[in-house]
Structures are given as C-alpha cells and as structure tokens.
Amino acid sequence: MHYSIAAAAMLCVLAGCGAKQEPRPILMKKEPFGTVEGKPVELYTITNKNNLETAITNYGGIVVSLKTPDRQGKLADVVLGFDNLDGYLKGHPYFGAIIGRYGNRIAKAKFTLGGVEYKLVANNGENHLHGGTKGFDKVVWSAREKAHNQLELSYTSKDGEEGYPGNLAVRVTYTLTDNNELKIDYSAATDKETIVNLTNHSYFNLAGAGEGNILGHEVLIRAARFTPVDEGLIPTGELRAAKGTVFDFIYPRIIGERIGTNDQQLILGKGYDHNYVLNAAGGALAAAARVREPNSGRMMEVLTTEPGLQFYTGNFLDGSITGKGGKVYRQRYGFCMETQHFPDSPNKPEFPSVVLTPGKTYSSTTVYRFSAEQ
Ligand code: GLA
C-alpha cells in the first residue's frame, strides 16, 4: 500500500503516532426510565474498561444493576432489583436505594436537639426507619454526568421533611472506577442544626440476583463488637464483644453456618440484622468487610469512612417480590452491608455523633470493590 507523505501525516494525527494513546473512556449511557410525579427519571449506565457495568437511576439514587465477572469472566448482575421503574414504584424493601436522612432506626420516632424535641414519622411500629415514609429512596434526584464514570445526584430536603429540622442539601456521587470499584461519596450541608446518616441499601448476591440464597457466602467483618438490639431492633446501648458468639466474623465464616442457632439476638433479628462497631474508628477510608461466594469465585470488599456497618441477611424477604428476569426473591436471597453511624444515635449520646451544624459539611465515602478469585 502506498501513502502520500501528507496522508501519512494525517493518519499520524488521527492515530496519535509517537504519543502513547490512552484507551478512550467508554461514555456513560443515559436512557429514559419513566416518570415519577410528572418528573422524568433516567437510567444511567456506566461501564469500566474491564466490562463491569452498573446502571443507576435518579429515582431514589437506586443502583438498579451491577454486573461483575466470575472466575471465568462471566458477568452476572449481583444486586437485587427490578427491570423497570414500575417495580420500584410498587414498593420494595429499599433495593439499591440511597437512604436518608437517617439510615436505620430512631427509637419512638423522636429525638431532642438543642433542647427541642423533634417528632419524626413512625413508619416501623413506633420507630422511625430509613428516613420515614418518603425518604431519600423515594425522591427524584437531580442528576449530572460529572465525568464519563461519575454520576452526581443532588437533592435538597426541606426543613420539616419527615419531621427533620433544617433545609438539607445533599449530594451523592457514584463513581465506577477501572479498579472495579463502585465508590459512593456522600456530602450534605444544613442551614439549621440537624441529624444526618446516609447509606446505600443494595442487596447483594454474588452468585447473581435471584440465584438462590446467600447462606453459602463467606463473610469477614472487621469488627470486634456489635450493638445488640431490643424487640424493636433498637440498640440497647451496649457494645458487645462478638468473639466467641455467632456474631464473630473476624475470621471468614459462612453466613449459613450459625444463622439458625438458638441465639436471642438472632431470634430478635430473624437472622443477622445488626450494626457492627468497625475496628477502624471511622474517619479515614478503611477496610470494613469482605465477602466471597465460593462457586462463582466472586468477591466483594467494603471500605468505608463510617464507624458502623449494618449486616442484614434479607430476613424480611418472603418470596412476595418478583424481581429482574422474573426471579422470585425469597428469604435470605440477598445480604446488605449498609455503612453508617449506629442506629438510634440521636438518642444515644454515648454513640458517635450524627449531628450536623450549619457551616459544617457532612461527608462520607464507601467503596464496594469487586474481584474474582482464580
Ligand atoms: C435494614 C434494617 C432491617 C430492614 C431492612 C429493610 O437493613 O435494619 O431491619 O428494615 O433495612 O427491610
């Protein structure tokens, strides 16, 4: 083949001869996902260079799908959820959603701040759970593609919403890195003293969503203590040593190994539904947990800046929900690792504080890192 010098030079410009070319990033895909209260809702799909793919909607900031490879490189969607928006609108136990203003429970749906008692919506018996009847999981967030692999969601929660004081401006950024991590950065600012505790409520099944229960998964949690609960799943205030109990995951243990034990705390939770006091005290990003699914070889590591981790084994799933691909979600078909401040902290002065004052910024980061053992 013969090229003129000009044509060769032109090809060089196009191909970037000489300089080593970085592969072009795969762009984020944006598709309509439906409407909520007249507002359009989108589905954003981010793919990394290793073919990991996540789809996130700005309705509730829900992680709709997350496809990760097994040891043969075969992708499976490892989070529970629905194929379309309708599934989410029909009601579900917080699949993949951003939880706020307060992740987990606040006893008797009230707390006192600056001498004022605030009454929240009681949506879990007499208690307040996951932000109330219309928490951050059910609102339409503003979305912005911050980078090819970064989706920034923002929402301003009004003073008095679900009973909480202060206008709270919240920002959640999802980043899918080329290191196979889904990174979630949360930040918030208020104009009046308030409380904040944000998390993500993804239900994982590393064998694939709907592919049986999670009892065969192996779990390690870097926590020597956990917060035992009462009948309403409110922490008693005790920080109990996990060592020598069915709550000890300091060394990797199979979830199903001890879940059926006649243990008072397991009975109250109908399985694991407890907050772990992470050994890393919170503040810097630190390894919190690791989960391995032996058949597929898929692994997930959880890193967080938070002091706590709610380990929930999908105890309330009961087969009444049919999810993606027509698969039925039965009890223990998914597990959650919700990074957080401890439940009921607003009423437990001895727990790390969840108070946010004007002029300060709440910030929190959690990373879910995926790999496959060979
Ligand atoms: C959290 C709680 C559970 C349950 C689920 C949602 O993980 O700790 O008790 O409410 O959310 O069903």
mmCIF file of C-alpha atoms and ligand atoms in Angstrom:
data_model
loop_
_atom_site.group_PDB
_atom_site.id
_atom_site.type_symbol
_atom_site.label_atom_id
_atom_site.label_comp_id
_atom_site.label_asym_id
_atom_site.label_seq_id
_atom_site.Cartn_x
_atom_site.Cartn_y
_atom_site.Cartn_z
ATOM 1 C CA MET A 1 0.000 0.000 0.000
ATOM 2 C CA HIS A 2 1.212 3.459 -0.835
ATOM 3 C CA TYR A 3 0.506 6.626 1.167
ATOM 4 C CA SER A 4 1.471 10.167 0.286
ATOM 5 C CA ILE A 5 3.514 11.959 2.972
ATOM 6 C CA ALA A 6 0.560 14.271 3.655
ATOM 7 C CA ALA A 7 -1.809 11.322 4.020
ATOM 8 C CA ALA A 8 0.654 9.534 6.312
ATOM 9 C CA ALA A 9 0.986 12.680 8.413
ATOM 10 C CA MET A 10 -2.800 12.929 8.565
ATOM 11 C CA LEU A 11 -3.055 9.274 9.674
ATOM 12 C CA CYS A 12 -0.447 10.022 12.328
ATOM 13 C CA VAL A 13 -2.550 12.898 13.626
ATOM 14 C CA LEU A 14 -5.627 10.676 13.716
ATOM 15 C CA ALA A 15 -3.880 7.703 15.293
ATOM 16 C CA GLY A 16 -1.667 9.798 17.569
ATOM 17 C CA CYS A 17 1.668 8.378 16.257
ATOM 18 C CA GLY A 18 4.529 8.741 18.677
ATOM 19 C CA ALA A 19 2.497 9.569 21.780
ATOM 20 C CA LYS A 20 1.152 6.518 23.650
ATOM 21 C CA GLN A 21 -2.610 6.618 23.332
ATOM 22 C CA GLU A 22 -4.773 6.089 26.402
ATOM 23 C CA PRO A 23 -7.821 3.989 25.504
ATOM 24 C CA ARG A 24 -10.795 6.284 25.044
ATOM 25 C CA PRO A 25 -13.121 6.134 28.075
ATOM 26 C CA ILE A 26 -16.454 4.477 27.486
ATOM 27 C CA LEU A 27 -19.128 7.120 27.729
ATOM 28 C CA MET A 28 -21.994 6.963 30.174
ATOM 29 C CA LYS A 29 -25.272 5.895 28.641
ATOM 30 C CA LYS A 30 -28.418 7.830 29.571
ATOM 31 C CA GLU A 31 -31.868 6.415 28.842
ATOM 32 C CA PRO A 32 -35.393 7.379 29.878
ATOM 33 C CA PHE A 33 -36.629 5.156 32.735
ATOM 34 C CA GLY A 34 -40.146 6.600 33.170
ATOM 35 C CA THR A 35 -41.760 9.396 35.150
ATOM 36 C CA VAL A 36 -42.409 9.936 38.851
ATOM 37 C CA GLU A 37 -44.914 12.609 39.903
ATOM 38 C CA GLY A 38 -44.633 14.078 36.414
ATOM 39 C CA LYS A 39 -40.841 14.278 36.584
ATOM 40 C CA PRO A 40 -38.787 12.337 34.056
ATOM 41 C CA VAL A 41 -36.494 9.760 35.528
ATOM 42 C CA GLU A 42 -33.380 8.447 33.818
ATOM 43 C CA LEU A 43 -31.262 5.336 33.901
ATOM 44 C CA TYR A 44 -27.509 5.948 33.672
ATOM 45 C CA THR A 45 -25.259 3.080 32.688
ATOM 46 C CA ILE A 46 -21.547 3.243 33.393
ATOM 47 C CA THR A 47 -19.125 0.630 32.078
ATOM 48 C CA ASN A 48 -15.459 0.377 33.022
ATOM 49 C CA LYS A 49 -12.543 -0.929 30.965
ATOM 50 C CA ASN A 50 -12.980 -4.442 32.425
ATOM 51 C CA ASN A 51 -16.650 -4.614 31.350
ATOM 52 C CA LEU A 52 -18.025 -4.115 34.839
ATOM 53 C CA GLU A 53 -21.267 -2.298 34.394
ATOM 54 C CA THR A 54 -23.660 -0.513 36.692
ATOM 55 C CA ALA A 55 -26.996 1.125 35.985
ATOM 56 C CA ILE A 56 -28.238 3.785 38.382
ATOM 57 C CA THR A 57 -31.470 5.766 38.328
ATOM 58 C CA ASN A 58 -32.016 9.230 39.742
ATOM 59 C CA TYR A 59 -35.255 7.944 41.311
ATOM 60 C CA GLY A 60 -34.085 7.208 44.860
ATOM 61 C CA GLY A 61 -30.494 7.073 43.575
ATOM 62 C CA ILE A 62 -31.131 3.367 43.142
ATOM 63 C CA VAL A 63 -28.388 1.040 41.914
ATOM 64 C CA VAL A 64 -30.585 -0.949 39.519
ATOM 65 C CA SER A 65 -27.922 -3.344 38.308
ATOM 66 C CA LEU A 66 -24.281 -4.149 38.869
ATOM 67 C CA LYS A 67 -22.653 -6.708 36.611
ATOM 68 C CA THR A 68 -19.389 -8.227 37.750
ATOM 69 C CA PRO A 69 -17.369 -11.162 36.354
ATOM 70 C CA ASP A 70 -16.905 -14.563 37.988
ATOM 71 C CA ARG A 71 -13.634 -16.512 37.884
ATOM 72 C CA GLN A 72 -14.290 -17.428 34.222
ATOM 73 C CA GLY A 73 -15.028 -13.815 33.334
ATOM 74 C CA LYS A 74 -18.771 -14.473 33.066
ATOM 75 C CA LEU A 75 -20.831 -11.449 34.090
ATOM 76 C CA ALA A 76 -23.770 -11.656 36.485
ATOM 77 C CA ASP A 77 -25.932 -8.956 37.962
ATOM 78 C CA VAL A 78 -25.163 -9.134 41.686
ATOM 79 C CA VAL A 79 -27.782 -6.732 43.073
ATOM 80 C CA LEU A 80 -31.479 -7.357 43.652
ATOM 81 C CA GLY A 81 -33.958 -5.070 41.944
ATOM 82 C CA PHE A 82 -36.386 -4.696 39.060
ATOM 83 C CA ASP A 83 -36.162 -4.491 35.265
ATOM 84 C CA ASN A 84 -38.240 -1.328 35.159
ATOM 85 C CA LEU A 85 -39.320 1.681 37.188
ATOM 86 C CA ASP A 86 -42.768 0.230 37.844
ATOM 87 C CA GLY A 87 -41.264 -2.474 40.034
ATOM 88 C CA TYR A 88 -39.670 0.179 42.237
ATOM 89 C CA LEU A 89 -42.833 2.299 42.363
ATOM 90 C CA LYS A 90 -44.937 -0.643 43.577
ATOM 91 C CA GLY A 91 -42.994 -0.705 46.842
ATOM 92 C CA HIS A 92 -39.961 -2.725 47.867
ATOM 93 C CA PRO A 93 -37.598 -3.039 50.834
ATOM 94 C CA TYR A 94 -35.171 -0.290 49.734
ATOM 95 C CA PHE A 95 -33.424 -2.311 46.974
ATOM 96 C CA GLY A 96 -30.252 -0.436 45.949
ATOM 97 C CA ALA A 97 -31.510 2.918 47.227
ATOM 98 C CA ILE A 98 -29.890 5.882 48.914
ATOM 99 C CA ILE A 99 -31.187 6.043 52.457
ATOM 100 C CA GLY A 100 -31.706 9.346 54.274
ATOM 101 C CA ARG A 101 -31.903 11.464 56.191
ATOM 102 C CA TYR A 102 -31.283 8.732 58.690
ATOM 103 C CA GLY A 103 -30.229 5.214 57.753
ATOM 104 C CA ASN A 104 -31.786 2.628 60.099
ATOM 105 C CA ARG A 105 -33.932 3.226 63.181
ATOM 106 C CA ILE A 106 -34.615 6.065 65.573
ATOM 107 C CA ALA A 107 -36.442 4.878 68.692
ATOM 108 C CA LYS A 108 -40.018 6.059 69.201
ATOM 109 C CA ALA A 109 -39.548 8.304 66.147
ATOM 110 C CA LYS A 110 -38.212 11.231 68.124
ATOM 111 C CA PHE A 111 -35.053 12.911 69.319
ATOM 112 C CA THR A 112 -34.005 16.084 71.093
ATOM 113 C CA LEU A 113 -31.555 18.582 69.683
ATOM 114 C CA GLY A 114 -30.650 21.931 71.233
ATOM 115 C CA GLY A 115 -33.393 21.448 73.821
ATOM 116 C CA VAL A 116 -36.096 20.980 71.154
ATOM 117 C CA GLU A 117 -37.880 17.660 70.723
ATOM 118 C CA TYR A 118 -38.408 16.687 67.083
ATOM 119 C CA LYS A 119 -41.077 14.170 66.148
ATOM 120 C CA LEU A 120 -40.397 12.074 63.091
ATOM 121 C CA VAL A 121 -42.733 9.899 61.063
ATOM 122 C CA ALA A 122 -43.164 6.498 62.735
ATOM 123 C CA ASN A 123 -43.044 4.026 59.848
ATOM 124 C CA ASN A 124 -41.740 0.915 61.618
ATOM 125 C CA GLY A 125 -44.085 0.249 64.505
ATOM 126 C CA GLU A 126 -43.461 3.091 66.918
ATOM 127 C CA ASN A 127 -39.993 3.697 65.453
ATOM 128 C CA HIS A 128 -38.655 5.690 62.527
ATOM 129 C CA LEU A 129 -36.858 3.700 59.828
ATOM 130 C CA HIS A 130 -34.700 4.762 56.867
ATOM 131 C CA GLY A 131 -35.860 8.375 56.690
ATOM 132 C CA GLY A 132 -39.611 7.850 57.010
ATOM 133 C CA THR A 133 -42.500 7.225 54.630
ATOM 134 C CA LYS A 134 -40.906 9.253 51.849
ATOM 135 C CA GLY A 135 -37.207 9.039 52.456
ATOM 136 C CA PHE A 136 -34.404 9.762 50.009
ATOM 137 C CA ASP A 137 -35.097 6.363 48.425
ATOM 138 C CA LYS A 138 -38.392 7.680 47.014
ATOM 139 C CA VAL A 139 -37.488 11.137 45.732
ATOM 140 C CA VAL A 140 -36.329 12.238 42.289
ATOM 141 C CA TRP A 141 -32.749 13.469 42.475
ATOM 142 C CA SER A 142 -31.185 15.969 40.063
ATOM 143 C CA ALA A 143 -28.540 14.167 38.070
ATOM 144 C CA ARG A 144 -25.374 15.364 36.390
ATOM 145 C CA GLU A 145 -22.776 13.350 34.495
ATOM 146 C CA LYS A 146 -19.724 14.673 36.316
ATOM 147 C CA ALA A 147 -17.288 12.564 34.293
ATOM 148 C CA HIS A 148 -17.605 9.584 31.957
ATOM 149 C CA ASN A 149 -17.615 7.301 35.035
ATOM 150 C CA GLN A 150 -19.215 9.606 37.610
ATOM 151 C CA LEU A 151 -22.851 10.334 38.269
ATOM 152 C CA GLU A 152 -23.597 13.160 40.670
ATOM 153 C CA LEU A 153 -27.026 13.249 42.300
ATOM 154 C CA SER A 154 -28.337 16.123 44.357
ATOM 155 C CA TYR A 155 -31.434 16.698 46.405
ATOM 156 C CA THR A 156 -32.498 19.388 48.855
ATOM 157 C CA SER A 157 -34.621 18.091 51.665
ATOM 158 C CA LYS A 158 -36.876 20.822 53.039
ATOM 159 C CA ASP A 159 -36.956 21.984 56.646
ATOM 160 C CA GLY A 160 -39.519 19.784 58.397
ATOM 161 C CA GLU A 161 -39.481 16.993 55.783
ATOM 162 C CA GLU A 162 -40.467 13.751 57.565
ATOM 163 C CA GLY A 163 -40.037 15.755 60.789
ATOM 164 C CA TYR A 164 -36.335 16.633 60.448
ATOM 165 C CA PRO A 165 -35.137 20.171 61.136
ATOM 166 C CA GLY A 166 -33.228 22.290 58.608
ATOM 167 C CA ASN A 167 -33.018 22.528 54.849
ATOM 168 C CA LEU A 168 -30.502 19.855 53.968
ATOM 169 C CA ALA A 169 -28.620 19.993 50.655
ATOM 170 C CA VAL A 170 -27.389 16.500 49.835
ATOM 171 C CA ARG A 171 -25.032 15.315 47.154
ATOM 172 C CA VAL A 172 -24.255 11.694 46.333
ATOM 173 C CA THR A 173 -21.645 10.827 43.718
ATOM 174 C CA TYR A 174 -21.399 7.344 42.275
ATOM 175 C CA THR A 175 -18.089 6.518 40.583
ATOM 176 C CA LEU A 176 -17.303 3.262 38.784
ATOM 177 C CA THR A 177 -13.522 3.002 38.741
ATOM 178 C CA ASP A 178 -11.300 0.938 36.462
ATOM 179 C CA ASN A 179 -10.208 -0.900 39.631
ATOM 180 C CA ASN A 180 -13.657 -2.495 39.687
ATOM 181 C CA GLU A 181 -14.955 -0.335 42.483
ATOM 182 C CA LEU A 182 -18.302 1.302 42.940
ATOM 183 C CA LYS A 183 -17.425 4.306 45.058
ATOM 184 C CA ILE A 184 -20.117 6.335 46.764
ATOM 185 C CA ASP A 185 -19.316 9.800 48.116
ATOM 186 C CA TYR A 186 -21.960 11.473 50.225
ATOM 187 C CA SER A 187 -21.974 15.095 51.353
ATOM 188 C CA ALA A 188 -24.553 17.322 52.996
ATOM 189 C CA ALA A 189 -24.924 20.811 54.431
ATOM 190 C CA THR A 190 -27.696 22.325 56.522
ATOM 191 C CA ASP A 191 -28.988 25.767 57.486
ATOM 192 C CA LYS A 192 -30.149 24.621 60.951
ATOM 193 C CA GLU A 193 -28.742 22.056 63.369
ATOM 194 C CA THR A 194 -29.938 18.611 62.294
ATOM 195 C CA ILE A 195 -29.004 14.931 62.141
ATOM 196 C CA VAL A 196 -27.702 13.011 59.121
ATOM 197 C CA ASN A 197 -26.784 9.387 58.468
ATOM 198 C CA LEU A 198 -26.686 8.406 54.808
ATOM 199 C CA THR A 199 -26.160 4.985 53.315
ATOM 200 C CA ASN A 200 -26.908 2.763 50.342
ATOM 201 C CA HIS A 201 -29.233 -0.212 50.723
ATOM 202 C CA SER A 202 -28.037 -2.557 47.942
ATOM 203 C CA TYR A 203 -28.894 -6.227 48.423
ATOM 204 C CA PHE A 204 -26.069 -8.342 47.059
ATOM 205 C CA ASN A 205 -25.994 -11.933 45.912
ATOM 206 C CA LEU A 206 -22.576 -12.686 44.434
ATOM 207 C CA ALA A 207 -23.927 -15.781 42.689
ATOM 208 C CA GLY A 208 -26.317 -13.473 40.828
ATOM 209 C CA ALA A 209 -29.591 -11.828 41.874
ATOM 210 C CA GLY A 210 -32.338 -14.423 42.201
ATOM 211 C CA GLU A 211 -29.894 -17.353 42.045
ATOM 212 C CA GLY A 212 -30.725 -18.859 45.417
ATOM 213 C CA ASN A 213 -29.983 -17.678 48.938
ATOM 214 C CA ILE A 214 -26.816 -16.131 50.281
ATOM 215 C CA LEU A 215 -26.252 -18.693 53.061
ATOM 216 C CA GLY A 216 -23.207 -20.155 51.281
ATOM 217 C CA HIS A 217 -21.392 -16.804 51.083
ATOM 218 C CA GLU A 218 -18.342 -16.396 53.282
ATOM 219 C CA VAL A 219 -18.142 -13.178 55.275
ATOM 220 C CA LEU A 220 -15.433 -11.353 57.163
ATOM 221 C CA ILE A 221 -16.272 -8.215 59.141
ATOM 222 C CA ARG A 222 -13.504 -6.175 60.718
ATOM 223 C CA ALA A 223 -15.356 -5.550 63.954
ATOM 224 C CA ALA A 224 -14.722 -6.931 67.429
ATOM 225 C CA ARG A 225 -18.056 -5.602 68.711
ATOM 226 C CA PHE A 226 -21.647 -5.165 67.642
ATOM 227 C CA THR A 227 -24.665 -3.334 69.031
ATOM 228 C CA PRO A 228 -27.256 -5.797 70.397
ATOM 229 C CA VAL A 229 -30.905 -4.799 69.945
ATOM 230 C CA ASP A 230 -34.286 -4.997 71.692
ATOM 231 C CA GLU A 231 -37.556 -6.376 70.214
ATOM 232 C CA GLY A 232 -37.967 -3.239 68.086
ATOM 233 C CA LEU A 233 -34.426 -3.721 66.682
ATOM 234 C CA ILE A 234 -33.277 -0.624 68.567
ATOM 235 C CA PRO A 235 -29.739 -0.893 70.030
ATOM 236 C CA THR A 236 -29.767 -1.340 73.780
ATOM 237 C CA GLY A 237 -26.687 0.894 74.026
ATOM 238 C CA GLU A 238 -24.338 -1.970 74.815
ATOM 239 C CA LEU A 239 -21.272 -2.546 72.629
ATOM 240 C CA ARG A 240 -20.994 -6.320 72.934
ATOM 241 C CA ALA A 241 -17.883 -8.341 72.146
ATOM 242 C CA ALA A 242 -18.529 -10.568 69.126
ATOM 243 C CA LYS A 243 -15.734 -13.005 69.984
ATOM 244 C CA GLY A 244 -16.976 -16.465 70.812
ATOM 245 C CA THR A 245 -20.536 -15.619 69.694
ATOM 246 C CA VAL A 246 -22.455 -16.270 66.468
ATOM 247 C CA PHE A 247 -21.725 -12.627 65.583
ATOM 248 C CA ASP A 248 -17.989 -13.144 65.280
ATOM 249 C CA PHE A 249 -16.866 -12.665 61.649
ATOM 250 C CA ILE A 250 -13.332 -11.521 62.452
ATOM 251 C CA TYR A 251 -12.191 -14.650 60.618
ATOM 252 C CA PRO A 252 -14.142 -15.586 57.481
ATOM 253 C CA ARG A 253 -17.278 -17.619 58.245
ATOM 254 C CA ILE A 254 -20.061 -18.984 56.070
ATOM 255 C CA ILE A 255 -23.276 -16.993 56.686
ATOM 256 C CA GLY A 256 -25.449 -20.110 56.994
ATOM 257 C CA GLU A 257 -23.157 -21.817 59.478
ATOM 258 C CA ARG A 258 -24.613 -20.236 62.622
ATOM 259 C CA ILE A 259 -27.650 -18.251 61.419
ATOM 260 C CA GLY A 260 -30.086 -20.897 62.680
ATOM 261 C CA THR A 261 -28.569 -21.004 66.164
ATOM 262 C CA ASN A 262 -30.896 -20.554 69.106
ATOM 263 C CA ASP A 263 -29.399 -17.180 69.974
ATOM 264 C CA GLN A 264 -31.531 -14.414 71.463
ATOM 265 C CA GLN A 265 -30.094 -11.730 69.151
ATOM 266 C CA LEU A 266 -30.504 -13.858 66.015
ATOM 267 C CA ILE A 267 -34.095 -14.593 67.046
ATOM 268 C CA LEU A 268 -34.848 -10.865 67.500
ATOM 269 C CA GLY A 269 -33.323 -10.049 64.106
ATOM 270 C CA LYS A 270 -34.800 -13.113 62.364
ATOM 271 C CA GLY A 271 -31.180 -13.617 61.327
ATOM 272 C CA TYR A 272 -28.367 -11.093 61.108
ATOM 273 C CA ASP A 273 -29.729 -7.552 61.178
ATOM 274 C CA HIS A 274 -27.177 -5.874 63.386
ATOM 275 C CA ASN A 275 -24.830 -2.945 63.446
ATOM 276 C CA TYR A 276 -21.145 -3.788 63.749
ATOM 277 C CA VAL A 277 -18.784 -1.407 65.520
ATOM 278 C CA LEU A 278 -15.965 -1.329 62.994
ATOM 279 C CA ASN A 279 -12.446 -1.651 64.388
ATOM 280 C CA ALA A 280 -11.317 1.309 62.317
ATOM 281 C CA ALA A 281 -12.948 4.101 64.287
ATOM 282 C CA GLY A 282 -14.343 5.918 61.257
ATOM 283 C CA GLY A 283 -12.855 9.000 59.609
ATOM 284 C CA ALA A 284 -10.327 7.599 57.150
ATOM 285 C CA LEU A 285 -11.354 5.170 54.428
ATOM 286 C CA ALA A 286 -10.643 1.699 55.869
ATOM 287 C CA ALA A 287 -11.400 -1.934 55.030
ATOM 288 C CA ALA A 288 -14.627 -2.970 56.778
ATOM 289 C CA ALA A 289 -15.727 -6.290 55.313
ATOM 290 C CA ARG A 290 -15.064 -8.917 52.671
ATOM 291 C CA VAL A 291 -17.497 -11.377 51.139
ATOM 292 C CA ARG A 292 -16.713 -14.384 48.956
ATOM 293 C CA GLU A 293 -19.055 -16.619 47.008
ATOM 294 C CA PRO A 294 -17.207 -19.928 46.619
ATOM 295 C CA ASN A 295 -18.966 -21.292 43.492
ATOM 296 C CA SER A 296 -18.540 -18.266 41.252
ATOM 297 C CA GLY A 297 -15.359 -17.054 42.951
ATOM 298 C CA ARG A 298 -16.823 -13.536 43.094
ATOM 299 C CA MET A 299 -15.546 -11.408 45.941
ATOM 300 C CA MET A 300 -16.627 -8.066 47.310
ATOM 301 C CA GLU A 301 -14.691 -5.851 49.687
ATOM 302 C CA VAL A 302 -16.324 -2.996 51.558
ATOM 303 C CA LEU A 303 -14.298 0.033 52.589
ATOM 304 C CA THR A 304 -15.760 2.973 54.446
ATOM 305 C CA THR A 305 -15.120 6.117 56.415
ATOM 306 C CA GLU A 306 -18.106 5.245 58.647
ATOM 307 C CA PRO A 307 -17.793 3.771 62.146
ATOM 308 C CA GLY A 308 -20.587 1.209 61.662
ATOM 309 C CA LEU A 309 -21.840 -1.458 59.278
ATOM 310 C CA GLN A 310 -25.357 -2.924 59.286
ATOM 311 C CA PHE A 311 -25.090 -6.555 58.259
ATOM 312 C CA TYR A 312 -28.571 -7.607 57.155
ATOM 313 C CA THR A 313 -29.277 -11.022 55.664
ATOM 314 C CA GLY A 314 -32.541 -10.295 53.837
ATOM 315 C CA ASN A 315 -34.576 -11.816 56.667
ATOM 316 C CA PHE A 316 -37.764 -9.979 55.716
ATOM 317 C CA LEU A 317 -37.724 -11.100 52.067
ATOM 318 C CA ASP A 318 -40.536 -13.652 51.825
ATOM 319 C CA GLY A 319 -41.000 -14.610 48.192
ATOM 320 C CA SER A 320 -43.687 -11.969 47.599
ATOM 321 C CA ILE A 321 -41.436 -9.932 45.305
ATOM 322 C CA THR A 322 -40.579 -10.952 41.759
ATOM 323 C CA GLY A 323 -37.510 -9.127 40.566
ATOM 324 C CA LYS A 324 -35.339 -8.858 37.479
ATOM 325 C CA GLY A 325 -35.801 -11.546 34.847
ATOM 326 C CA GLY A 326 -38.931 -12.850 36.650
ATOM 327 C CA LYS A 327 -36.901 -14.261 39.520
ATOM 328 C CA VAL A 328 -38.579 -14.545 42.912
ATOM 329 C CA TYR A 329 -36.717 -13.132 45.914
ATOM 330 C CA ARG A 330 -37.158 -15.478 48.851
ATOM 331 C CA GLN A 331 -35.895 -15.138 52.403
ATOM 332 C CA ARG A 332 -32.118 -14.584 52.548
ATOM 333 C CA TYR A 333 -31.753 -14.176 48.767
ATOM 334 C CA GLY A 334 -29.643 -11.067 49.373
ATOM 335 C CA PHE A 335 -27.457 -9.502 52.032
ATOM 336 C CA CYS A 336 -26.826 -5.824 52.768
ATOM 337 C CA MET A 337 -23.766 -4.114 54.140
ATOM 338 C CA GLU A 338 -25.011 -0.662 54.975
ATOM 339 C CA THR A 339 -22.181 1.580 56.112
ATOM 340 C CA GLN A 340 -23.478 4.005 58.700
ATOM 341 C CA HIS A 341 -23.410 5.653 62.093
ATOM 342 C CA PHE A 342 -25.059 3.436 64.667
ATOM 343 C CA PRO A 343 -28.854 3.089 64.750
ATOM 344 C CA ASP A 344 -30.641 5.377 67.221
ATOM 345 C CA SER A 345 -27.538 7.533 67.738
ATOM 346 C CA PRO A 346 -29.671 10.687 68.194
ATOM 347 C CA ASN A 347 -30.962 9.119 71.439
ATOM 348 C CA LYS A 348 -27.663 7.538 72.478
ATOM 349 C CA PRO A 349 -25.198 10.280 73.457
ATOM 350 C CA GLU A 350 -22.520 7.624 74.018
ATOM 351 C CA PHE A 351 -22.577 6.662 70.280
ATOM 352 C CA PRO A 352 -20.571 8.681 67.712
ATOM 353 C CA SER A 353 -22.482 11.882 66.939
ATOM 354 C CA VAL A 354 -24.736 12.285 63.898
ATOM 355 C CA VAL A 355 -25.349 15.987 64.470
ATOM 356 C CA LEU A 356 -24.649 18.370 61.594
ATOM 357 C CA THR A 357 -24.432 22.098 62.282
ATOM 358 C CA PRO A 358 -24.660 24.969 59.795
ATOM 359 C CA GLY A 359 -21.289 25.824 58.268
ATOM 360 C CA LYS A 360 -20.023 22.217 58.591
ATOM 361 C CA THR A 361 -20.099 19.628 55.829
ATOM 362 C CA TYR A 362 -21.202 16.041 56.375
ATOM 363 C CA SER A 363 -19.070 13.741 54.286
ATOM 364 C CA SER A 364 -18.865 10.005 53.988
ATOM 365 C CA THR A 365 -17.330 7.568 51.496
ATOM 366 C CA THR A 366 -17.958 3.893 50.888
ATOM 367 C CA VAL A 367 -16.328 1.664 48.297
ATOM 368 C CA TYR A 368 -17.632 -1.703 47.115
ATOM 369 C CA ARG A 369 -14.703 -3.387 45.357
ATOM 370 C CA PHE A 370 -15.243 -6.452 43.179
ATOM 371 C CA SER A 371 -12.915 -9.211 42.072
ATOM 372 C CA ALA A 372 -12.910 -12.924 41.352
ATOM 373 C CA GLU A 373 -10.599 -15.469 42.874
ATOM 374 C CA GLN A 374 -8.869 -17.729 40.365
HETATM 375 C C1 GLA B 1 -32.455 -2.530 57.259
HETATM 376 C C2 GLA B 1 -32.996 -2.866 58.585
HETATM 377 C C3 GLA B 1 -33.830 -4.078 58.508
HETATM 378 C C4 GLA B 1 -34.908 -3.937 57.483
HETATM 379 C C5 GLA B 1 -34.287 -3.588 56.167
HETATM 380 C C6 GLA B 1 -35.325 -3.296 55.113
HETATM 381 O O1 GLA B 1 -31.403 -3.282 56.921
HETATM 382 O O2 GLA B 1 -32.016 -3.000 59.570
HETATM 383 O O3 GLA B 1 -34.382 -4.373 59.747
HETATM 384 O O4 GLA B 1 -35.805 -2.935 57.864
HETATM 385 O O5 GLA B 1 -33.479 -2.473 56.277
HETATM 386 O O6 GLA B 1 -36.277 -4.290 55.001
#
